[in-house]
mmCIF file of C-alpha atoms and ligand atoms in Angstrom:
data_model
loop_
_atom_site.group_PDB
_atom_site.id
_atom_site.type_symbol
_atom_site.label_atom_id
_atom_site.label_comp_id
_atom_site.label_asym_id
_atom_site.label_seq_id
_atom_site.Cartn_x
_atom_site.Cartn_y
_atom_site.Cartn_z
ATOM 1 C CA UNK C 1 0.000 0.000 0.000
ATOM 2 C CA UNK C 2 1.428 3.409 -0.984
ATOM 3 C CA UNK C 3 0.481 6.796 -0.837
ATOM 4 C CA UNK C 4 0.986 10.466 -2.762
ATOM 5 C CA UNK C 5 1.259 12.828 -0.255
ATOM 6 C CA UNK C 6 4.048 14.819 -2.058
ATOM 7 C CA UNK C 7 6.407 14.092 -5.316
ATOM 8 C CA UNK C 8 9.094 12.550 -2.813
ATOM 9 C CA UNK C 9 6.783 9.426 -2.489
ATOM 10 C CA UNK C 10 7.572 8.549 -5.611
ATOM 11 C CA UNK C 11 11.290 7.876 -7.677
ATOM 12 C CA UNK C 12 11.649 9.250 -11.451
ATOM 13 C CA UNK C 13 10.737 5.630 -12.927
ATOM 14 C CA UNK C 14 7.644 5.620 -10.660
ATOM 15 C CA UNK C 15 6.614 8.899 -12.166
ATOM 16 C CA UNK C 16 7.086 7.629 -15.855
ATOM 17 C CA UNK C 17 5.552 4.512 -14.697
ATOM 18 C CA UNK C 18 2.368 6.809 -13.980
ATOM 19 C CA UNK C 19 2.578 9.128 -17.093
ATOM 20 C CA UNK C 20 2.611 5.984 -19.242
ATOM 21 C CA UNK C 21 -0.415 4.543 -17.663
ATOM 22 C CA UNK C 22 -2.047 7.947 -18.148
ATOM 23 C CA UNK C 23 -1.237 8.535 -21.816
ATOM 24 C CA UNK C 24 -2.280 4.710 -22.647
ATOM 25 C CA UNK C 25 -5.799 5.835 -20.900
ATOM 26 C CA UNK C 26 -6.107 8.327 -22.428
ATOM 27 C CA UNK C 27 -5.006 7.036 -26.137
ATOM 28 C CA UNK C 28 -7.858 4.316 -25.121
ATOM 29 C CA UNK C 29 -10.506 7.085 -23.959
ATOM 30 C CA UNK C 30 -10.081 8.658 -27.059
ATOM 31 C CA UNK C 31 -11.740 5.576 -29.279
ATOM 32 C CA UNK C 32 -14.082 4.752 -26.777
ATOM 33 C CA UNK C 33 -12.502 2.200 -24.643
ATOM 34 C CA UNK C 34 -12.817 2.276 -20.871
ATOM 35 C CA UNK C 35 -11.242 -0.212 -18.921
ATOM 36 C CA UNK C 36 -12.453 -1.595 -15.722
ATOM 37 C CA UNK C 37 -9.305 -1.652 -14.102
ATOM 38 C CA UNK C 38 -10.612 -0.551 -10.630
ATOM 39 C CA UNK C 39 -13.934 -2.571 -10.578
ATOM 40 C CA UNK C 40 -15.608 -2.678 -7.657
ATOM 41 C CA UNK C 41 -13.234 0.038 -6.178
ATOM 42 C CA UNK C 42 -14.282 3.339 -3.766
ATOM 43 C CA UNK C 43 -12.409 6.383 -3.546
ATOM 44 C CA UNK C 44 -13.564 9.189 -0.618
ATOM 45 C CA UNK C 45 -12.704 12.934 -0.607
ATOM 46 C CA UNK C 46 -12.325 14.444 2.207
ATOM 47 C CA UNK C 47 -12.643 18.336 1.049
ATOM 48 C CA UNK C 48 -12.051 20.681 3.338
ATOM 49 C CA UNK C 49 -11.736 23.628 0.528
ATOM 50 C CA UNK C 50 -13.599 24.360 -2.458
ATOM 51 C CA UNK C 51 -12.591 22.252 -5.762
ATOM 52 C CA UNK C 52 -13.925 22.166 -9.348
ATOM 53 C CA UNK C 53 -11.235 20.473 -11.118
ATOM 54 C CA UNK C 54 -9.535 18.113 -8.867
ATOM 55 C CA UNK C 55 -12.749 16.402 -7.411
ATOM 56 C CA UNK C 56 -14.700 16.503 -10.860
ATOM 57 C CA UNK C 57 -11.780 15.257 -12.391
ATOM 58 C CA UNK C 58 -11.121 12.190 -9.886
ATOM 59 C CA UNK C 59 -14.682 11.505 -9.625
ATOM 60 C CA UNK C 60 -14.479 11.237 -13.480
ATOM 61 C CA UNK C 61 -11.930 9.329 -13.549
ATOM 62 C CA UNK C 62 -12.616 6.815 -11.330
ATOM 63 C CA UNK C 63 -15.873 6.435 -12.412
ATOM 64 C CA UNK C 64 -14.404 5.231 -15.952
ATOM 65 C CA UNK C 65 -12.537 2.823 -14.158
ATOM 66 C CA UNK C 66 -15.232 1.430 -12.966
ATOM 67 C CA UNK C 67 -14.862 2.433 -9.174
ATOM 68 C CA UNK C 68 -16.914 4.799 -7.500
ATOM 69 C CA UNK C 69 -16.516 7.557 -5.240
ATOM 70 C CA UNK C 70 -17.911 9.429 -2.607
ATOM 71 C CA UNK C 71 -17.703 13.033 -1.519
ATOM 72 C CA UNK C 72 -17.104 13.604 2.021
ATOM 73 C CA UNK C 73 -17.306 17.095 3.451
ATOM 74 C CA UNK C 74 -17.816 18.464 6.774
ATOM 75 C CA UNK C 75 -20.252 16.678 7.967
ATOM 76 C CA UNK C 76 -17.882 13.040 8.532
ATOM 77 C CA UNK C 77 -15.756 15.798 10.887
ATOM 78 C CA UNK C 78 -12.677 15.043 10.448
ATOM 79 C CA UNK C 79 -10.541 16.184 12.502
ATOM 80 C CA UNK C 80 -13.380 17.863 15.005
ATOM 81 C CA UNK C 81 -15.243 15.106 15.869
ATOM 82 C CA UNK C 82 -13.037 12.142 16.946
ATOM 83 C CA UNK C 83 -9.237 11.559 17.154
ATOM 84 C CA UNK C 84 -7.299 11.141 14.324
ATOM 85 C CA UNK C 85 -6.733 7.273 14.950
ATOM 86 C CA UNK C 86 -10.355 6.273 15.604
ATOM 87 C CA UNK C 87 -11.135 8.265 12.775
ATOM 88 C CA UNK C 88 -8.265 6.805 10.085
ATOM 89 C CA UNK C 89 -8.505 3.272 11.324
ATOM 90 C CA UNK C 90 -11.929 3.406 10.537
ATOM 91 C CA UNK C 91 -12.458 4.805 7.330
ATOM 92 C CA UNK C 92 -9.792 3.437 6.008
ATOM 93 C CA UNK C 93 -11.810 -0.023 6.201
ATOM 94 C CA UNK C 94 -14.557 1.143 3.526
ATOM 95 C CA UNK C 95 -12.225 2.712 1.323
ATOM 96 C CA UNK C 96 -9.896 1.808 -1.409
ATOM 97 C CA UNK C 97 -8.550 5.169 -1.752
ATOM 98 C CA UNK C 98 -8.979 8.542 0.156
ATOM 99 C CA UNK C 99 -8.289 12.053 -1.822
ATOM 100 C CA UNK C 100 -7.441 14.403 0.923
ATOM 101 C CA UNK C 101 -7.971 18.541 0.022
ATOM 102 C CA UNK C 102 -6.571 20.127 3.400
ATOM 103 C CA UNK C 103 -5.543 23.087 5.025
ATOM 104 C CA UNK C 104 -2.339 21.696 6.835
ATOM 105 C CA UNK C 105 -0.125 19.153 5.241
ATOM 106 C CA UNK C 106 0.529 18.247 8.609
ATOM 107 C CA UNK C 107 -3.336 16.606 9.023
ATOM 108 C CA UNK C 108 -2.785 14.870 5.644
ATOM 109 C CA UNK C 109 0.442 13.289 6.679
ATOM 110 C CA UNK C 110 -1.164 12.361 10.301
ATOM 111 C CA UNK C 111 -4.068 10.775 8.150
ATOM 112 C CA UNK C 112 -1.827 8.494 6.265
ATOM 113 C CA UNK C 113 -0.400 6.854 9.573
ATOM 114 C CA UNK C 114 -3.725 5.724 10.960
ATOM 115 C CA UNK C 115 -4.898 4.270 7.731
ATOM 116 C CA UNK C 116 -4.448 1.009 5.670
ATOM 117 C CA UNK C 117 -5.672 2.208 2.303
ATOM 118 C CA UNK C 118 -3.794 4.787 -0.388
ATOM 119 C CA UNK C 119 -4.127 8.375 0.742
ATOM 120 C CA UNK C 120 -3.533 11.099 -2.508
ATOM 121 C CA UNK C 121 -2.929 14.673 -1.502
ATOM 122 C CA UNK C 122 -5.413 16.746 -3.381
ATOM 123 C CA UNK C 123 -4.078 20.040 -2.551
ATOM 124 C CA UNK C 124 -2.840 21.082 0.727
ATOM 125 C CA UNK C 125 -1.073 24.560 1.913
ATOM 126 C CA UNK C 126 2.788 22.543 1.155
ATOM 127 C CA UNK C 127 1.939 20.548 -2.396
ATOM 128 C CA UNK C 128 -0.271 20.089 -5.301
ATOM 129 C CA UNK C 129 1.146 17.003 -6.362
ATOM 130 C CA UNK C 130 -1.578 15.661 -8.736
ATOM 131 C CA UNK C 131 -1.572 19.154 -9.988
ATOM 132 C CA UNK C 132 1.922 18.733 -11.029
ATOM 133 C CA UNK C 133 1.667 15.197 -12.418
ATOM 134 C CA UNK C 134 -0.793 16.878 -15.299
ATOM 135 C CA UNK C 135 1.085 19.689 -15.401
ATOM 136 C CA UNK C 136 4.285 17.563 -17.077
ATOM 137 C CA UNK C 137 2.402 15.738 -18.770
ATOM 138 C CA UNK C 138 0.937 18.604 -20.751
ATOM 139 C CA UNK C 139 3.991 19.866 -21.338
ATOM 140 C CA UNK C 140 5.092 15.750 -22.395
ATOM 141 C CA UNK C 141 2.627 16.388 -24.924
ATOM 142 C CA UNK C 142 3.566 18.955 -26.332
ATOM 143 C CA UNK C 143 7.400 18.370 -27.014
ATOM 144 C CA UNK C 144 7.527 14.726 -26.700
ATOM 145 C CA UNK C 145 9.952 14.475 -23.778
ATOM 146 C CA UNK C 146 10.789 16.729 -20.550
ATOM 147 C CA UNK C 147 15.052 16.178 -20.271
ATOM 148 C CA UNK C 148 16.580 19.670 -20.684
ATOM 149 C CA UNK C 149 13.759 21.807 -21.210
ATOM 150 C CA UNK C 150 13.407 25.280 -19.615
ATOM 151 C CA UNK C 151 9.780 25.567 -17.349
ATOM 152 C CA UNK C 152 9.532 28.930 -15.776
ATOM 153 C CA UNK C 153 6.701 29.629 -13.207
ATOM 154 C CA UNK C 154 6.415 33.386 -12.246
ATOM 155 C CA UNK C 155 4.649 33.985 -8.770
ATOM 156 C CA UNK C 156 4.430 32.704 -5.439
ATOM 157 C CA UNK C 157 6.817 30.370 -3.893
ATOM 158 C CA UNK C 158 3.175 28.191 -2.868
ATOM 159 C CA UNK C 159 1.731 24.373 -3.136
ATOM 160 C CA UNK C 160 1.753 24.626 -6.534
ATOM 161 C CA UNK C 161 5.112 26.124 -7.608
ATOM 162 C CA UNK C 162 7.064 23.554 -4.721
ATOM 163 C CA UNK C 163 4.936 20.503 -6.661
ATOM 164 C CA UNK C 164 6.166 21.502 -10.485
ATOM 165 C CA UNK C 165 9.637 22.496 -9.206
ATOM 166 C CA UNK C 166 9.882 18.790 -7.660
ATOM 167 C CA UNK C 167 8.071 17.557 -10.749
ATOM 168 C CA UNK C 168 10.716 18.969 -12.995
ATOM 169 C CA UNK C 169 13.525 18.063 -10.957
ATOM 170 C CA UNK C 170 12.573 14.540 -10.973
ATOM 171 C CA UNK C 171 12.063 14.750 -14.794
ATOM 172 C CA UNK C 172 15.084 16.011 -15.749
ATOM 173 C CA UNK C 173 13.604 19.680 -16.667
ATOM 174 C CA UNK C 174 15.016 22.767 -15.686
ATOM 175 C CA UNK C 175 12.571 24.402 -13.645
ATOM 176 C CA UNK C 176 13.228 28.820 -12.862
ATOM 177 C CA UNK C 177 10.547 30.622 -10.739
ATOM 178 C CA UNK C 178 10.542 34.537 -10.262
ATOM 179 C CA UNK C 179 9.041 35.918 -7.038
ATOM 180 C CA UNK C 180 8.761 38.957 -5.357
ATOM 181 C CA UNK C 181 11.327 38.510 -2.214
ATOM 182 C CA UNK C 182 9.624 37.071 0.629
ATOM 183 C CA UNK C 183 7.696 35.005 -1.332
ATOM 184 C CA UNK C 184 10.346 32.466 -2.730
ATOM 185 C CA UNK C 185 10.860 29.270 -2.118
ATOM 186 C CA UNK C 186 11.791 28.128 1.103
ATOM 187 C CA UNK C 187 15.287 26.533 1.938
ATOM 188 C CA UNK C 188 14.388 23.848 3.505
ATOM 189 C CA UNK C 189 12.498 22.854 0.774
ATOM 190 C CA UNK C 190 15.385 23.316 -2.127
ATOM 191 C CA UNK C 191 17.589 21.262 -0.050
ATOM 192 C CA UNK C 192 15.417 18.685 0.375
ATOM 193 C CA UNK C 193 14.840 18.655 -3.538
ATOM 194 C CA UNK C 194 18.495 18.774 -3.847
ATOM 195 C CA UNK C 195 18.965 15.677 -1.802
ATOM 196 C CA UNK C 196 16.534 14.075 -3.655
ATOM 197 C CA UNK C 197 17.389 14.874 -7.003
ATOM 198 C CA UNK C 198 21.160 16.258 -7.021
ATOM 199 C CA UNK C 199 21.622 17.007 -10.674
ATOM 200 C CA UNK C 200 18.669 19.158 -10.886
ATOM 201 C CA UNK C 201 18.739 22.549 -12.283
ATOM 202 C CA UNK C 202 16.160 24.607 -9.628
ATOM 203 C CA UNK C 203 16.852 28.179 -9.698
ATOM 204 C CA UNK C 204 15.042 31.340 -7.879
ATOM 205 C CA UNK C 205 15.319 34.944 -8.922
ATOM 206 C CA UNK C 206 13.768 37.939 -8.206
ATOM 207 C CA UNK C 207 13.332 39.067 -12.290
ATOM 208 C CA UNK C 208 10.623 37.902 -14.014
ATOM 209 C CA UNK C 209 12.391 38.220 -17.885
ATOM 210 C CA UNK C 210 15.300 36.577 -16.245
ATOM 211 C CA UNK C 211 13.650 33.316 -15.236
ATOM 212 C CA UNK C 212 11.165 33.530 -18.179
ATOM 213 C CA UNK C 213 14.354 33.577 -20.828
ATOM 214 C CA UNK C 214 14.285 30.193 -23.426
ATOM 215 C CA UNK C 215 11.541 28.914 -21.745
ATOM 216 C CA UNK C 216 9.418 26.698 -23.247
ATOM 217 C CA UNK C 217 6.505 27.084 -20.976
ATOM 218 C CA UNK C 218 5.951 29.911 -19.052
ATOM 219 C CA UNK C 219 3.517 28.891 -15.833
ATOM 220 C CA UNK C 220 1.740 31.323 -12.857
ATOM 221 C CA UNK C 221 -0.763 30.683 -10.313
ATOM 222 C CA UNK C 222 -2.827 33.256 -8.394
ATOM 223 C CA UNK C 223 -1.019 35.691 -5.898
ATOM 224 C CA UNK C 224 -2.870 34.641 -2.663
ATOM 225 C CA UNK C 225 -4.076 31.101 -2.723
ATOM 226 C CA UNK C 226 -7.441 29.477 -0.415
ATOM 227 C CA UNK C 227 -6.912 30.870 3.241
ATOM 228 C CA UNK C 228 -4.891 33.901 2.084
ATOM 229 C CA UNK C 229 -7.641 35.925 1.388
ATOM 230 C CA UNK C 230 -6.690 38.476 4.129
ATOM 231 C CA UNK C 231 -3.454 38.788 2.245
ATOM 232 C CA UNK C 232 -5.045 39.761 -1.084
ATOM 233 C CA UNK C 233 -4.841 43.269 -0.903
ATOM 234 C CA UNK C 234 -1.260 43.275 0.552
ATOM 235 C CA UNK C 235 -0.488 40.745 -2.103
ATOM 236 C CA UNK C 236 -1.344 42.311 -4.778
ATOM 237 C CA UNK C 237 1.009 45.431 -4.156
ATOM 238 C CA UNK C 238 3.924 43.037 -3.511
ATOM 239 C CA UNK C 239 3.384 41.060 -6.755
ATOM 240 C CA UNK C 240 2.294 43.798 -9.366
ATOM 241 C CA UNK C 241 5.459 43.368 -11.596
ATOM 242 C CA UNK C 242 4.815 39.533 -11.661
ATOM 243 C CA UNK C 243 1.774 39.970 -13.836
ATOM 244 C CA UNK C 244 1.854 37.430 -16.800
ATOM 245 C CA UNK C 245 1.727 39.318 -19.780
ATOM 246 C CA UNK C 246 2.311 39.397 -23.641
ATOM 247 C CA UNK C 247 5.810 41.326 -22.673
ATOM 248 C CA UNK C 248 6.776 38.574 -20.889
ATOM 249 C CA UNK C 249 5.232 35.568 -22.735
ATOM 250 C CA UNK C 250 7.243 37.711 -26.141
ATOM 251 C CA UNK C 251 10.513 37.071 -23.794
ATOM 252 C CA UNK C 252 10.344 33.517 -23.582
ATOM 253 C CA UNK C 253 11.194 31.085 -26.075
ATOM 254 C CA UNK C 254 9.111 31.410 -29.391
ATOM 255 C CA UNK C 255 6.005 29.209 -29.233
ATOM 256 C CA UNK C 256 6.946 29.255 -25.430
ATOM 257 C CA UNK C 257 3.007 27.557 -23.936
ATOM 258 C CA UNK C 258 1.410 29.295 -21.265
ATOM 259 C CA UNK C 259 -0.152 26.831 -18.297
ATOM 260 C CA UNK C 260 -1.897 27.589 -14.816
ATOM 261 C CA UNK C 261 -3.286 25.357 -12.410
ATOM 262 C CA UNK C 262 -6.453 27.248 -12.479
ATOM 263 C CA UNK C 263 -8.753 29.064 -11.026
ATOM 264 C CA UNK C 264 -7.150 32.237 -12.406
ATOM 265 C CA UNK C 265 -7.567 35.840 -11.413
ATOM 266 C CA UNK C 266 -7.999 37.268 -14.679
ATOM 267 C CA UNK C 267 -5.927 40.754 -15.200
ATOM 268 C CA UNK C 268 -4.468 39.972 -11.483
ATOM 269 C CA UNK C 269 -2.006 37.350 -12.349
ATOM 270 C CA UNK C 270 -2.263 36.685 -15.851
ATOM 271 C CA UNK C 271 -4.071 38.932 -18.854
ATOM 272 C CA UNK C 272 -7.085 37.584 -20.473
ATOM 273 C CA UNK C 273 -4.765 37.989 -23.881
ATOM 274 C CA UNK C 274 -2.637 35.462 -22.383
ATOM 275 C CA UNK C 275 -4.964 33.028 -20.676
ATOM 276 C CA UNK C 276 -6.834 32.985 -24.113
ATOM 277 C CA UNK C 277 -3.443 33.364 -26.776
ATOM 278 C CA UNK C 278 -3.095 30.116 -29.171
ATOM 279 C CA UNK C 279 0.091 29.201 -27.209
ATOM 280 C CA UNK C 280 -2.427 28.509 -23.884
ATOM 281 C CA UNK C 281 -2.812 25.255 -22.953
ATOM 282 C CA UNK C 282 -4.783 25.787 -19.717
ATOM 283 C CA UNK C 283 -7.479 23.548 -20.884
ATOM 284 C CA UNK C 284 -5.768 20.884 -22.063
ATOM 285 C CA UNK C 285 -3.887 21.102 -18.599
ATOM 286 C CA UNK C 286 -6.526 21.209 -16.588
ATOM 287 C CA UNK C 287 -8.226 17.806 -18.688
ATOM 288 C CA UNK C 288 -4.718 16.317 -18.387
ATOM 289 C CA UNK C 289 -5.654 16.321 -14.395
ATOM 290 C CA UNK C 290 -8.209 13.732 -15.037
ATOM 291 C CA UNK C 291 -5.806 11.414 -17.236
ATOM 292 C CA UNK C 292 -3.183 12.244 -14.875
ATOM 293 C CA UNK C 293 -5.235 11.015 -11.946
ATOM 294 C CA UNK C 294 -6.396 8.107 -13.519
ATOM 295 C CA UNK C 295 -2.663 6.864 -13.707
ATOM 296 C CA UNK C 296 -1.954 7.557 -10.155
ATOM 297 C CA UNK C 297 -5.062 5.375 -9.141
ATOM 298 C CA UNK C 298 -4.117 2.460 -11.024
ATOM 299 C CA UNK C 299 -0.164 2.443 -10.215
ATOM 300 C CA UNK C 300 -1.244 2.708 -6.696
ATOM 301 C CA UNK C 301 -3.616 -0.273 -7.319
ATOM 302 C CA UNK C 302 -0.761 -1.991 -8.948
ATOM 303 C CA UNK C 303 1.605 -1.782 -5.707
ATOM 304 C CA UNK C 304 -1.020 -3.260 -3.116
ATOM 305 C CA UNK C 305 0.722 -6.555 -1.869
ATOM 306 C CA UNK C 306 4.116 -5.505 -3.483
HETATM 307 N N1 CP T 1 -6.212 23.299 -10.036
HETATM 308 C C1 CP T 1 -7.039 22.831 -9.086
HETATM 309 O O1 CP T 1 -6.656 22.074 -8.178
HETATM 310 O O2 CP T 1 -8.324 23.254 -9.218
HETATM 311 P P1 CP T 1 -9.490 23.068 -8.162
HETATM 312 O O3 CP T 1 -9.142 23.915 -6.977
HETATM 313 O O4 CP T 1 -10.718 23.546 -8.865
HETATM 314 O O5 CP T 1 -9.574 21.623 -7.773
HETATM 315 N N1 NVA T 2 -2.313 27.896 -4.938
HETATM 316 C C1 NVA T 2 -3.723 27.714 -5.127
HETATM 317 C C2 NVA T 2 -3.976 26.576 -6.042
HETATM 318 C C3 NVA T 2 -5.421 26.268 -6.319
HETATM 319 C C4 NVA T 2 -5.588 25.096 -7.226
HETATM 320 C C5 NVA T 2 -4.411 27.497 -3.796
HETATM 321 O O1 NVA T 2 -3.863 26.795 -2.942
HETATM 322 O O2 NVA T 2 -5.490 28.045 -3.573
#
């Protein structure tokens, strides 16, 4: 039984394991065919922020695997009503498969120790690593392999940007974020990454046309994420020369793509010229999620009983 918590759980063949499951779904969605490959299987999601793509996408996607899932809120209280054992040893018994959205890593991580079935983090305030997963393989897609390419992601140092920098890292891409200082990423979490993957080429600055220069994809994600909304207005001083823009998008690499996790704060973060130029692939990113996803479920249903 494993989990996805972060992109550490799993080694760079594990990861192409998944993105070849994914693509071979997908190839097979495409003309119709939908395997039953998780028959009889239930996922839960235990939400405790708002979602459109990640649970419509899992729910989806699990559905066409023949599993099914169910959407747990609030009201099972976790975390409020019972402690964190009685609660995980227990609901861990119905489930194949819990997709955990959460305000603190921390809970997610405490989750996984009291259950016996796969936990995948669904967003929490450390990683996005399902976000990620689709993320590469978008950009897979688009120039047949990830070794050597230049990813830049201009914005906060959050879940999302620590997920792709990992992702990359693992992959062999270069990954380059711009932030505003005091929003970079954190040191403990670049060493970490550089334990993990040593030849990796992560790099911070504080320049937006710096870290957007030959890149082949240029990537953003909104300036204060779920449970930063206090922050907003402070935010949006401290970040007003991050804005993704035709400038910028005109100094990356020619064709560079354009990708964000979505949702997007239109003319915040990103223009509408760019979310909507013929180089954006923020659709096809955020469908990738569910193809994405569906790899992670079976691989994980491949290594029960390894
Ligand atoms: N990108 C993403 O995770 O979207 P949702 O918040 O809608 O799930
Ligand atoms: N960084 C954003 C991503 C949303 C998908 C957030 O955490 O709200």
């Amino acid at each position: 039984m494993r989990n996805l918590l972060s992109l550490f759980d799993l080694s760079t063949a594990e990861m192409e394991s998944i993105f070849s499951i994914a693509a071979d779904l997908k190839a097979k969605l495409a003309k119709g065919v939908r395997e039953p490959l998780l028959q009889g299987q239930v996922m839960g999601l235990l939400f405790e922020k708002q979602s459109l793509r990640t649970r419509v996408s899992f729910e989806t996607g699990m559905a066409q695997l023949g599993g099914s899932s169910l959407f747990l809120g609030e009201d099972v209280g976790w975390g409020k009503r019972e402690a964190p054992q009685d609660f995980g040893r227990v609901i861990s018994q119905y489930l194949d498969f819990i997709v955990c959205r959460a305000k603190s890593h921390d809970k997610v991580t405490e989750l996984a120790t009291h259950c016996t079935c796969s936990i995948i983090n669904g967003l929490t305030d450390l990683f996005h690593p399902c976000q990620a997963l689709a993320d590469l393989m978008t950009v897979k897609e688009e120039f047949g392999s990830l070794k050597g390419l230049k990813i830049a992601y201009v914005g906060d140092g959050n879940n999302v940007s620590r997920s792709l920098a990992l992702a990359c890292a693992k992959m062999g891409a270069e990954f380059f974020i711009a932030a505003p200082k005091g929003y970079e990423l954190d040191q403990p979490f670049l060493v970490r990454v550089d334990q993990a993957c040593p030849d990796a080429v992560v790099q911070q600055t504080h320049d937006p046309f710096e870290a957007v220069e030959g890149a082949v994809a240029v990537y953003t994600d909104v300036w204060a994420s779920m449970g930063q909304e206090a922050e907003q207005a402070q935010r949006e001083i401290d970040f007003a020369d991050f804005q993704v823009n035709k400038k910028l998008m005109d100094a990356a690499a020619k064709d560079a793509i354009f990708l964000h996790c979505l949702p997007a704060k239109r003319g915040q973060e990103v223009t509408d010229e760019v979310m909507d130029c013929k180089t954006s692939r923020i659709v096809e990113q955020a469908g990738n999620r569910m193809h994405a996803q569906k790899g992670v479920l079976v691989w994980l249903s491949q290594q029960k009983g390894k």
